[in-house]
Amino acid sequence: MSGIKTLGQFIIEKQADFSYAKGELSRLLRDIGIAAKIVNREVNKAGLVDILGDAGTMNIQGEGQKKLDIYANTQFISALTSGGECCIVATEEEDDFVRIESPVSKNAKYIVCIDPLDGSSNIDVNVAVGTIFSIFRRKSTEGTATLADVLQKGTEQVAAGYVIYGSSTMLVYTTGKGVNGFTLDPSIGEFCLSHPDMKIPQDGSIYSINEGNYVHFPEGVKKYIKYAQVHDAASNRPYTSRYIGSMVADIHRNLIKGGIYIYPTTASSPNGKLRLLYECNPMAFIVEQAGGRASDGFNRILEIEPNELHQRASIFIGSEKMVRMAEGMMAAEYVEKIATIQSA
Ligand code: AHM
Ligand code: MG
């Protein structure tokens, strides 16, 4: 086994880094890793069994749920219930948060916000999907945890991560001390450290956005896309456009190669499409920890005050220089708007 470090070994080694370490967060991360392996098994055989396709129900956002969404949701909730460290799970698939009430979770201190299977419309066509999770410590000290314990700003996250079920399966996570990536070795059934101390390049040449919505984008985003397409050898433009439609896969690629991912406001999604608590916040925490930047075009994602469980946000995330450039164009649009209003 020389040279191999499993996720379990790594978590225990790093436990001393947590100021309040009693092994609980380590156990929680381990529970998520176990559920991810079970979900991975099902995702991998999705084409073989009658588990593909719509389950015929809608989640709270009115989107069709794929059967594997529900399967993944059940697996994560079940792993967090039997693990005993989590008191509330907020998931994309449930209208309300789920209170974990089991004898083992009586003193549980952690809140988990999770998108159990992100990008699930890609499952039917064998394209990468992911799981995204965010972990908070509960703030309240008495009674049962409440919605207020869930609605914390992203800066309060104690850990966050994602799993990408792609050509290989990886788990990438941070506890606020850098980012580490583990690849699942199917022959031993373990996530093994493969990408220690991940860093996103400061600049890049990939932009990822659903350009089909161009006509509905804010002017600042339109300007950025035009900027990305201009020839300028010095800044490596025109950039390359890459959009999978699975946030985890798009951001994972850009994290490694350098790039920007944007999901702005559009006419049909005036507040953005992606969810703050279990999509934007965890990805922002990871990308910032890797040296990148994440905002809603104006404000740092991690400082947005959440008001509701399924709140949406627009997101500009990736290599620092690219995100700053896009933010500059958003700000210019804003300044122009104000000037027009004032001169009217
Ligand atoms: P989901 O949580 O319903 O799967 O939606 C989130 C996904 C992201 O992974 C992806 O980047 C985005 O939606 C794609 O949306 P669009 O098809 O509008 O480009
Ligand atoms: Mg999602």
mmCIF file of C-alpha atoms and ligand atoms in Angstrom:
data_model
loop_
_atom_site.group_PDB
_atom_site.id
_atom_site.type_symbol
_atom_site.label_atom_id
_atom_site.label_comp_id
_atom_site.label_asym_id
_atom_site.label_seq_id
_atom_site.Cartn_x
_atom_site.Cartn_y
_atom_site.Cartn_z
ATOM 1 C CA MET A 1 0.000 0.000 0.000
ATOM 2 C CA SER A 2 3.079 2.270 -0.032
ATOM 3 C CA GLY A 3 2.469 5.684 -1.595
ATOM 4 C CA ILE A 4 -1.314 5.437 -1.374
ATOM 5 C CA LYS A 5 -3.181 7.669 1.037
ATOM 6 C CA THR A 6 -6.892 6.992 1.338
ATOM 7 C CA LEU A 7 -9.498 9.637 2.090
ATOM 8 C CA GLY A 8 -10.056 8.038 5.505
ATOM 9 C CA GLN A 9 -6.348 8.168 6.388
ATOM 10 C CA PHE A 10 -6.053 11.744 5.137
ATOM 11 C CA ILE A 11 -9.068 12.957 7.119
ATOM 12 C CA ILE A 12 -7.753 11.464 10.349
ATOM 13 C CA GLU A 13 -4.294 12.938 9.712
ATOM 14 C CA LYS A 14 -5.801 16.400 9.188
ATOM 15 C CA GLN A 15 -8.156 16.200 12.151
ATOM 16 C CA ALA A 16 -5.730 18.079 14.350
ATOM 17 C CA ASP A 17 -6.152 21.108 12.045
ATOM 18 C CA PHE A 18 -9.718 21.697 13.254
ATOM 19 C CA SER A 19 -9.690 23.977 16.252
ATOM 20 C CA TYR A 20 -12.690 22.172 17.732
ATOM 21 C CA ALA A 21 -11.656 18.708 16.645
ATOM 22 C CA LYS A 22 -13.255 15.848 18.451
ATOM 23 C CA GLY A 23 -13.412 13.639 15.409
ATOM 24 C CA GLU A 24 -17.002 14.601 14.596
ATOM 25 C CA LEU A 25 -16.271 16.501 11.400
ATOM 26 C CA SER A 26 -13.917 13.729 10.324
ATOM 27 C CA ARG A 27 -16.693 11.191 10.825
ATOM 28 C CA LEU A 28 -19.140 13.372 8.939
ATOM 29 C CA LEU A 29 -16.786 13.648 5.955
ATOM 30 C CA ARG A 30 -16.245 9.925 6.084
ATOM 31 C CA ASP A 31 -20.032 9.337 6.011
ATOM 32 C CA ILE A 32 -20.347 11.552 2.923
ATOM 33 C CA GLY A 33 -17.509 9.617 1.266
ATOM 34 C CA ILE A 34 -19.289 6.321 1.912
ATOM 35 C CA ALA A 35 -22.590 7.557 0.465
ATOM 36 C CA ALA A 36 -20.693 8.913 -2.562
ATOM 37 C CA LYS A 37 -19.297 5.451 -3.254
ATOM 38 C CA ILE A 38 -22.782 3.937 -3.158
ATOM 39 C CA VAL A 39 -24.149 6.635 -5.476
ATOM 40 C CA ASN A 40 -21.166 6.145 -7.772
ATOM 41 C CA ARG A 41 -21.992 2.441 -8.073
ATOM 42 C CA GLU A 42 -25.536 3.248 -9.196
ATOM 43 C CA VAL A 43 -24.505 6.088 -11.532
ATOM 44 C CA ASN A 44 -22.058 3.724 -13.208
ATOM 45 C CA LYS A 45 -24.683 1.144 -13.967
ATOM 46 C CA ALA A 46 -27.404 3.663 -14.794
ATOM 47 C CA GLY A 47 -27.612 2.410 -18.363
ATOM 48 C CA LEU A 48 -28.062 -1.185 -17.259
ATOM 49 C CA VAL A 49 -30.989 -1.090 -14.914
ATOM 50 C CA ASP A 50 -34.421 0.420 -14.959
ATOM 51 C CA ILE A 51 -33.357 3.362 -12.864
ATOM 52 C CA LEU A 52 -33.034 5.857 -15.694
ATOM 53 C CA GLY A 53 -35.555 8.521 -16.520
ATOM 54 C CA ASP A 54 -38.025 10.725 -14.712
ATOM 55 C CA ALA A 55 -39.508 9.562 -11.447
ATOM 56 C CA GLY A 56 -42.706 11.445 -12.251
ATOM 57 C CA THR A 57 -42.409 13.844 -9.318
ATOM 58 C CA MET A 58 -41.289 17.468 -9.158
ATOM 59 C CA ASN A 59 -38.916 19.042 -6.662
ATOM 60 C CA ILE A 60 -39.768 22.383 -5.058
ATOM 61 C CA GLN A 61 -38.357 24.345 -8.008
ATOM 62 C CA GLY A 62 -40.791 22.546 -10.331
ATOM 63 C CA GLU A 63 -38.032 20.627 -12.087
ATOM 64 C CA GLY A 64 -38.571 16.991 -13.005
ATOM 65 C CA GLN A 65 -36.697 14.636 -10.688
ATOM 66 C CA LYS A 66 -34.715 11.840 -12.267
ATOM 67 C CA LYS A 67 -34.840 8.520 -10.470
ATOM 68 C CA LEU A 68 -31.161 8.702 -9.588
ATOM 69 C CA ASP A 69 -31.719 12.125 -7.965
ATOM 70 C CA ILE A 70 -34.058 10.471 -5.540
ATOM 71 C CA TYR A 71 -31.770 7.506 -5.026
ATOM 72 C CA ALA A 72 -28.802 9.798 -4.279
ATOM 73 C CA ASN A 73 -30.912 11.934 -1.954
ATOM 74 C CA THR A 74 -31.960 8.858 0.025
ATOM 75 C CA GLN A 75 -28.402 7.528 0.235
ATOM 76 C CA PHE A 76 -26.921 10.767 1.569
ATOM 77 C CA ILE A 77 -29.698 11.303 4.101
ATOM 78 C CA SER A 78 -29.397 7.717 5.244
ATOM 79 C CA ALA A 79 -25.580 7.907 5.617
ATOM 80 C CA LEU A 80 -25.890 11.170 7.568
ATOM 81 C CA THR A 81 -28.612 9.690 9.764
ATOM 82 C CA SER A 82 -26.685 6.578 10.722
ATOM 83 C CA GLY A 83 -23.415 8.543 11.070
ATOM 84 C CA GLY A 84 -24.864 10.549 13.963
ATOM 85 C CA GLU A 85 -22.957 13.832 13.424
ATOM 86 C CA CYS A 86 -25.579 15.768 11.464
ATOM 87 C CA CYS A 87 -28.739 17.323 12.932
ATOM 88 C CA ILE A 88 -30.234 18.879 9.778
ATOM 89 C CA VAL A 89 -29.900 18.143 6.077
ATOM 90 C CA ALA A 90 -31.084 20.722 3.570
ATOM 91 C CA THR A 91 -31.250 19.173 0.123
ATOM 92 C CA GLU A 92 -32.235 20.305 -3.347
ATOM 93 C CA GLU A 93 -34.689 17.436 -3.499
ATOM 94 C CA GLU A 94 -36.777 18.279 -0.414
ATOM 95 C CA ASP A 95 -39.046 21.311 -0.025
ATOM 96 C CA ASP A 96 -38.225 21.694 3.655
ATOM 97 C CA PHE A 97 -35.088 20.842 5.587
ATOM 98 C CA VAL A 98 -34.873 17.346 7.018
ATOM 99 C CA ARG A 99 -34.365 17.088 10.759
ATOM 100 C CA ILE A 100 -32.307 14.059 11.699
ATOM 101 C CA GLU A 101 -33.759 12.517 14.809
ATOM 102 C CA SER A 102 -32.060 9.309 15.745
ATOM 103 C CA PRO A 103 -30.647 8.166 19.084
ATOM 104 C CA VAL A 104 -27.091 8.445 17.711
ATOM 105 C CA SER A 105 -27.544 12.036 16.496
ATOM 106 C CA LYS A 106 -28.799 13.444 19.802
ATOM 107 C CA ASN A 107 -25.770 15.713 20.234
ATOM 108 C CA ALA A 108 -25.090 16.276 16.557
ATOM 109 C CA LYS A 109 -23.566 19.690 15.823
ATOM 110 C CA TYR A 110 -23.445 19.837 12.067
ATOM 111 C CA ILE A 111 -25.781 21.049 9.335
ATOM 112 C CA VAL A 112 -25.307 19.673 5.817
ATOM 113 C CA CYS A 113 -26.637 21.430 2.703
ATOM 114 C CA ILE A 114 -26.442 19.159 -0.305
ATOM 115 C CA ASP A 115 -27.285 18.812 -3.962
ATOM 116 C CA PRO A 116 -27.230 15.010 -4.082
ATOM 117 C CA LEU A 117 -27.024 14.733 -7.870
ATOM 118 C CA ASP A 118 -26.302 17.905 -9.757
ATOM 119 C CA GLY A 119 -26.632 18.069 -13.527
ATOM 120 C CA SER A 120 -28.904 15.037 -13.486
ATOM 121 C CA SER A 121 -30.412 15.872 -16.883
ATOM 122 C CA ASN A 122 -27.051 14.589 -18.186
ATOM 123 C CA ILE A 123 -27.453 11.075 -16.793
ATOM 124 C CA ASP A 124 -29.474 9.759 -19.703
ATOM 125 C CA VAL A 125 -26.673 10.643 -22.086
ATOM 126 C CA ASN A 126 -23.752 9.341 -20.050
ATOM 127 C CA VAL A 127 -22.268 12.756 -19.253
ATOM 128 C CA ALA A 128 -20.577 13.625 -15.942
ATOM 129 C CA VAL A 129 -22.777 14.517 -12.964
ATOM 130 C CA GLY A 130 -21.865 15.493 -9.419
ATOM 131 C CA THR A 131 -22.719 15.835 -5.748
ATOM 132 C CA ILE A 132 -22.108 19.158 -3.994
ATOM 133 C CA PHE A 133 -22.088 19.609 -0.211
ATOM 134 C CA SER A 134 -21.600 22.349 2.347
ATOM 135 C CA ILE A 135 -21.155 21.891 6.108
ATOM 136 C CA PHE A 136 -21.930 24.357 8.916
ATOM 137 C CA ARG A 137 -21.758 24.034 12.663
ATOM 138 C CA ARG A 138 -25.104 24.773 14.266
ATOM 139 C CA LYS A 139 -25.187 28.179 15.966
ATOM 140 C CA SER A 140 -27.963 27.550 18.470
ATOM 141 C CA THR A 141 -26.880 25.924 21.685
ATOM 142 C CA GLU A 142 -30.228 24.792 23.083
ATOM 143 C CA GLY A 143 -33.166 22.705 21.904
ATOM 144 C CA THR A 144 -33.411 21.451 18.369
ATOM 145 C CA ALA A 145 -31.639 23.183 15.506
ATOM 146 C CA THR A 146 -33.840 25.457 13.382
ATOM 147 C CA LEU A 147 -33.951 27.126 9.978
ATOM 148 C CA ALA A 148 -31.767 29.925 11.366
ATOM 149 C CA ASP A 149 -28.993 27.344 11.858
ATOM 150 C CA VAL A 150 -29.229 26.487 8.151
ATOM 151 C CA LEU A 151 -29.383 30.059 6.837
ATOM 152 C CA GLN A 152 -25.767 30.943 7.520
ATOM 153 C CA LYS A 153 -23.486 32.903 5.230
ATOM 154 C CA GLY A 154 -20.977 30.954 3.143
ATOM 155 C CA THR A 155 -18.128 32.414 5.194
ATOM 156 C CA GLU A 156 -19.376 30.251 8.094
ATOM 157 C CA GLN A 157 -18.842 26.965 6.235
ATOM 158 C CA VAL A 158 -16.500 24.613 8.080
ATOM 159 C CA ALA A 159 -16.132 22.326 5.101
ATOM 160 C CA ALA A 160 -17.394 21.925 1.562
ATOM 161 C CA GLY A 161 -16.814 19.537 -1.271
ATOM 162 C CA TYR A 162 -17.987 17.934 -4.436
ATOM 163 C CA VAL A 163 -17.920 14.526 -6.016
ATOM 164 C CA ILE A 164 -17.629 14.263 -9.774
ATOM 165 C CA TYR A 165 -18.914 11.066 -11.338
ATOM 166 C CA GLY A 166 -16.975 11.387 -14.581
ATOM 167 C CA SER A 167 -14.519 9.321 -16.605
ATOM 168 C CA SER A 168 -13.165 8.622 -13.149
ATOM 169 C CA THR A 169 -14.874 9.495 -9.878
ATOM 170 C CA MET A 170 -13.275 12.121 -7.684
ATOM 171 C CA LEU A 171 -14.040 13.683 -4.329
ATOM 172 C CA VAL A 172 -12.625 17.172 -3.791
ATOM 173 C CA TYR A 173 -13.009 18.956 -0.477
ATOM 174 C CA THR A 174 -11.801 21.761 1.735
ATOM 175 C CA THR A 175 -11.983 22.463 5.427
ATOM 176 C CA GLY A 176 -10.623 25.978 4.928
ATOM 177 C CA LYS A 177 -6.989 24.909 4.729
ATOM 178 C CA GLY A 178 -6.540 24.347 1.025
ATOM 179 C CA VAL A 179 -8.191 21.922 -1.344
ATOM 180 C CA ASN A 180 -7.424 18.260 -1.847
ATOM 181 C CA GLY A 181 -8.719 15.844 -4.458
ATOM 182 C CA PHE A 182 -9.144 12.072 -4.199
ATOM 183 C CA THR A 183 -9.759 9.665 -7.065
ATOM 184 C CA LEU A 184 -11.810 6.543 -6.502
ATOM 185 C CA ASP A 185 -9.784 3.426 -7.187
ATOM 186 C CA PRO A 186 -12.528 0.949 -8.098
ATOM 187 C CA SER A 187 -10.204 -2.023 -7.564
ATOM 188 C CA ILE A 188 -9.926 -1.303 -3.827
ATOM 189 C CA GLY A 189 -13.103 0.771 -3.416
ATOM 190 C CA GLU A 190 -11.247 3.694 -1.837
ATOM 191 C CA PHE A 191 -10.839 7.373 -2.637
ATOM 192 C CA CYS A 192 -7.061 7.875 -2.887
ATOM 193 C CA LEU A 193 -5.248 11.206 -2.658
ATOM 194 C CA SER A 194 -4.417 12.103 -6.257
ATOM 195 C CA HIS A 195 -4.562 15.926 -6.351
ATOM 196 C CA PRO A 196 -2.945 17.313 -3.164
ATOM 197 C CA ASP A 197 -3.191 21.056 -2.481
ATOM 198 C CA MET A 198 -5.083 21.988 -5.655
ATOM 199 C CA LYS A 199 -4.493 25.520 -6.987
ATOM 200 C CA ILE A 200 -6.475 27.207 -9.729
ATOM 201 C CA PRO A 201 -4.365 29.141 -12.262
ATOM 202 C CA GLN A 202 -4.663 32.922 -11.722
ATOM 203 C CA ASP A 203 -5.602 33.357 -15.371
ATOM 204 C CA GLY A 204 -6.994 31.005 -17.978
ATOM 205 C CA SER A 205 -8.435 30.771 -21.444
ATOM 206 C CA ILE A 206 -11.661 28.803 -21.009
ATOM 207 C CA TYR A 207 -15.065 30.427 -20.565
ATOM 208 C CA SER A 208 -18.102 28.342 -19.638
ATOM 209 C CA ILE A 209 -21.594 29.753 -19.997
ATOM 210 C CA ASN A 210 -24.837 28.682 -21.631
ATOM 211 C CA GLU A 211 -24.484 31.026 -24.589
ATOM 212 C CA GLY A 212 -27.893 30.021 -25.916
ATOM 213 C CA ASN A 213 -29.317 32.462 -23.360
ATOM 214 C CA TYR A 214 -27.180 35.329 -24.759
ATOM 215 C CA VAL A 215 -30.118 37.531 -25.655
ATOM 216 C CA HIS A 216 -31.319 37.434 -22.025
ATOM 217 C CA PHE A 217 -27.938 38.187 -20.389
ATOM 218 C CA PRO A 218 -27.071 41.452 -18.595
ATOM 219 C CA GLU A 219 -25.031 43.867 -20.763
ATOM 220 C CA GLY A 220 -21.916 43.254 -18.643
ATOM 221 C CA VAL A 221 -21.996 39.526 -19.449
ATOM 222 C CA LYS A 222 -22.597 40.205 -23.150
ATOM 223 C CA LYS A 223 -19.558 42.487 -23.123
ATOM 224 C CA TYR A 224 -17.449 39.827 -21.414
ATOM 225 C CA ILE A 225 -18.426 37.219 -23.998
ATOM 226 C CA LYS A 226 -17.481 39.602 -26.818
ATOM 227 C CA TYR A 227 -14.179 40.308 -25.013
ATOM 228 C CA ALA A 228 -13.557 36.537 -24.767
ATOM 229 C CA GLN A 229 -14.041 36.194 -28.517
ATOM 230 C CA VAL A 230 -11.722 39.000 -29.634
ATOM 231 C CA HIS A 231 -8.315 38.082 -31.091
ATOM 232 C CA ASP A 232 -5.470 39.217 -28.824
ATOM 233 C CA ALA A 233 -2.425 36.963 -28.766
ATOM 234 C CA ALA A 234 -0.967 38.641 -25.648
ATOM 235 C CA SER A 235 -3.937 37.594 -23.485
ATOM 236 C CA ASN A 236 -4.464 34.273 -25.266
ATOM 237 C CA ARG A 237 -7.745 35.383 -26.831
ATOM 238 C CA PRO A 238 -10.000 34.305 -28.320
ATOM 239 C CA TYR A 239 -10.702 32.038 -25.370
ATOM 240 C CA THR A 240 -12.013 28.521 -25.725
ATOM 241 C CA SER A 241 -15.698 27.962 -24.983
ATOM 242 C CA ARG A 242 -16.486 24.816 -22.972
ATOM 243 C CA TYR A 243 -19.894 24.135 -21.418
ATOM 244 C CA ILE A 244 -20.955 20.705 -20.208
ATOM 245 C CA GLY A 245 -24.112 21.784 -18.396
ATOM 246 C CA SER A 246 -22.956 20.023 -15.204
ATOM 247 C CA MET A 247 -21.703 22.712 -12.852
ATOM 248 C CA VAL A 248 -19.400 20.332 -11.005
ATOM 249 C CA ALA A 249 -17.758 19.106 -14.202
ATOM 250 C CA ASP A 250 -17.433 22.590 -15.696
ATOM 251 C CA ILE A 251 -15.902 24.050 -12.540
ATOM 252 C CA HIS A 252 -13.691 21.025 -11.922
ATOM 253 C CA ARG A 253 -12.170 21.397 -15.384
ATOM 254 C CA ASN A 254 -11.649 25.131 -14.944
ATOM 255 C CA LEU A 255 -10.152 24.569 -11.479
ATOM 256 C CA ILE A 256 -7.474 22.395 -13.021
ATOM 257 C CA LYS A 257 -6.910 24.211 -16.322
ATOM 258 C CA GLY A 258 -7.853 27.802 -15.472
ATOM 259 C CA GLY A 259 -11.090 29.376 -16.632
ATOM 260 C CA ILE A 260 -14.315 31.095 -15.695
ATOM 261 C CA TYR A 261 -17.799 29.652 -15.215
ATOM 262 C CA ILE A 262 -20.731 32.070 -15.342
ATOM 263 C CA TYR A 263 -24.416 31.467 -14.670
ATOM 264 C CA PRO A 264 -25.840 34.980 -14.692
ATOM 265 C CA THR A 265 -29.359 36.252 -14.257
ATOM 266 C CA THR A 266 -31.529 35.655 -17.326
ATOM 267 C CA ALA A 267 -35.090 36.545 -18.277
ATOM 268 C CA SER A 268 -36.358 33.144 -17.097
ATOM 269 C CA SER A 269 -34.116 33.127 -13.984
ATOM 270 C CA PRO A 270 -34.082 36.751 -12.783
ATOM 271 C CA ASN A 271 -32.142 35.787 -9.635
ATOM 272 C CA GLY A 272 -29.880 33.307 -11.399
ATOM 273 C CA LYS A 273 -30.563 29.588 -11.642
ATOM 274 C CA LEU A 274 -28.151 28.000 -9.220
ATOM 275 C CA ARG A 275 -28.909 27.592 -5.549
ATOM 276 C CA LEU A 276 -26.884 29.560 -3.019
ATOM 277 C CA LEU A 277 -26.775 27.095 -0.133
ATOM 278 C CA TYR A 278 -25.855 23.848 -1.832
ATOM 279 C CA GLU A 279 -24.422 24.887 -5.216
ATOM 280 C CA CYS A 280 -22.869 28.370 -5.137
ATOM 281 C CA ASN A 281 -21.545 28.492 -1.548
ATOM 282 C CA PRO A 282 -19.668 25.180 -1.525
ATOM 283 C CA MET A 283 -18.168 25.724 -4.987
ATOM 284 C CA ALA A 284 -17.177 29.287 -4.006
ATOM 285 C CA PHE A 285 -15.487 28.054 -0.805
ATOM 286 C CA ILE A 286 -13.498 25.450 -2.750
ATOM 287 C CA VAL A 287 -12.482 27.800 -5.558
ATOM 288 C CA GLU A 288 -11.440 30.549 -3.112
ATOM 289 C CA GLN A 289 -9.450 28.012 -1.112
ATOM 290 C CA ALA A 290 -7.699 27.030 -4.342
ATOM 291 C CA GLY A 291 -6.766 30.688 -4.916
ATOM 292 C CA GLY A 292 -9.644 31.670 -7.217
ATOM 293 C CA ARG A 293 -12.586 34.040 -6.931
ATOM 294 C CA ALA A 294 -16.378 33.745 -6.811
ATOM 295 C CA SER A 295 -19.027 36.463 -6.888
ATOM 296 C CA ASP A 296 -22.537 37.147 -8.109
ATOM 297 C CA GLY A 297 -21.030 39.710 -10.471
ATOM 298 C CA PHE A 298 -20.890 42.361 -7.741
ATOM 299 C CA ASN A 299 -20.592 40.755 -4.305
ATOM 300 C CA ARG A 300 -18.568 37.876 -2.953
ATOM 301 C CA ILE A 301 -20.770 34.758 -2.982
ATOM 302 C CA LEU A 302 -19.645 33.746 0.517
ATOM 303 C CA GLU A 303 -20.914 37.022 1.983
ATOM 304 C CA ILE A 304 -24.441 36.834 0.619
ATOM 305 C CA GLU A 305 -26.943 36.665 3.489
ATOM 306 C CA PRO A 306 -29.353 33.786 2.817
ATOM 307 C CA ASN A 307 -33.067 34.364 3.485
ATOM 308 C CA GLU A 308 -34.480 31.096 2.278
ATOM 309 C CA LEU A 309 -33.506 27.481 1.823
ATOM 310 C CA HIS A 310 -33.689 27.297 -1.953
ATOM 311 C CA GLN A 311 -32.456 30.826 -2.637
ATOM 312 C CA ARG A 312 -30.864 31.356 -6.028
ATOM 313 C CA ALA A 313 -27.861 33.462 -6.980
ATOM 314 C CA SER A 314 -26.012 34.359 -10.131
ATOM 315 C CA ILE A 315 -22.412 33.196 -10.121
ATOM 316 C CA PHE A 316 -19.091 34.219 -11.688
ATOM 317 C CA ILE A 317 -16.452 31.763 -10.509
ATOM 318 C CA GLY A 318 -12.960 30.654 -11.437
ATOM 319 C CA SER A 319 -9.540 32.121 -12.130
ATOM 320 C CA GLU A 320 -9.081 35.382 -10.241
ATOM 321 C CA LYS A 321 -8.088 37.577 -13.214
ATOM 322 C CA MET A 322 -10.945 36.351 -15.387
ATOM 323 C CA VAL A 323 -13.581 36.831 -12.677
ATOM 324 C CA ARG A 324 -12.254 40.332 -11.902
ATOM 325 C CA MET A 325 -12.465 41.271 -15.579
ATOM 326 C CA ALA A 326 -16.084 40.068 -15.815
ATOM 327 C CA GLU A 327 -16.938 41.909 -12.565
ATOM 328 C CA GLY A 328 -15.425 45.078 -14.033
ATOM 329 C CA MET A 329 -17.782 44.822 -16.987
ATOM 330 C CA MET A 330 -20.768 44.215 -14.701
ATOM 331 C CA ALA A 331 -19.822 47.290 -12.646
ATOM 332 C CA ALA A 332 -19.448 49.403 -15.797
ATOM 333 C CA GLU A 333 -22.934 48.380 -16.869
ATOM 334 C CA TYR A 334 -24.248 49.376 -13.458
ATOM 335 C CA VAL A 335 -22.520 52.761 -13.591
ATOM 336 C CA GLU A 336 -23.953 53.382 -17.081
ATOM 337 C CA LYS A 337 -27.448 52.491 -15.867
ATOM 338 C CA ILE A 338 -27.228 54.903 -12.948
ATOM 339 C CA ALA A 339 -25.921 57.662 -15.245
ATOM 340 C CA THR A 340 -28.842 57.098 -17.647
ATOM 341 C CA ILE A 341 -31.345 57.266 -14.789
ATOM 342 C CA GLN A 342 -29.737 60.446 -13.428
ATOM 343 C CA SER A 343 -29.700 62.187 -16.817
ATOM 344 C CA ALA A 344 -33.340 61.286 -17.568
HETATM 345 P P1 AHM B 1 -29.821 20.886 -11.462
HETATM 346 O O1 AHM B 1 -29.437 21.111 -10.035
HETATM 347 O O2 AHM B 1 -31.300 20.883 -11.670
HETATM 348 O O3 AHM B 1 -29.137 19.704 -12.077
HETATM 349 O O4 AHM B 1 -29.343 22.202 -12.266
HETATM 350 C C1 AHM B 1 -28.067 22.686 -12.074
HETATM 351 C C2 AHM B 1 -27.329 22.595 -13.361
HETATM 352 C C3 AHM B 1 -25.854 22.889 -13.248
HETATM 353 O O5 AHM B 1 -25.120 21.767 -12.949
HETATM 354 C C4 AHM B 1 -25.552 23.358 -14.629
HETATM 355 O O6 AHM B 1 -24.388 24.094 -14.713
HETATM 356 C C5 AHM B 1 -26.773 24.147 -14.975
HETATM 357 O O7 AHM B 1 -27.819 23.588 -14.233
HETATM 358 C C6 AHM B 1 -27.102 24.061 -16.419
HETATM 359 O O8 AHM B 1 -28.216 24.830 -16.678
HETATM 360 P P2 AHM B 1 -28.630 25.209 -18.163
HETATM 361 O O9 AHM B 1 -29.128 23.947 -18.791
HETATM 362 O O10 AHM B 1 -29.696 26.241 -18.000
HETATM 363 O O11 AHM B 1 -27.404 25.750 -18.849
HETATM 364 MG MG MG B 2 -28.223 21.134 -8.813
#
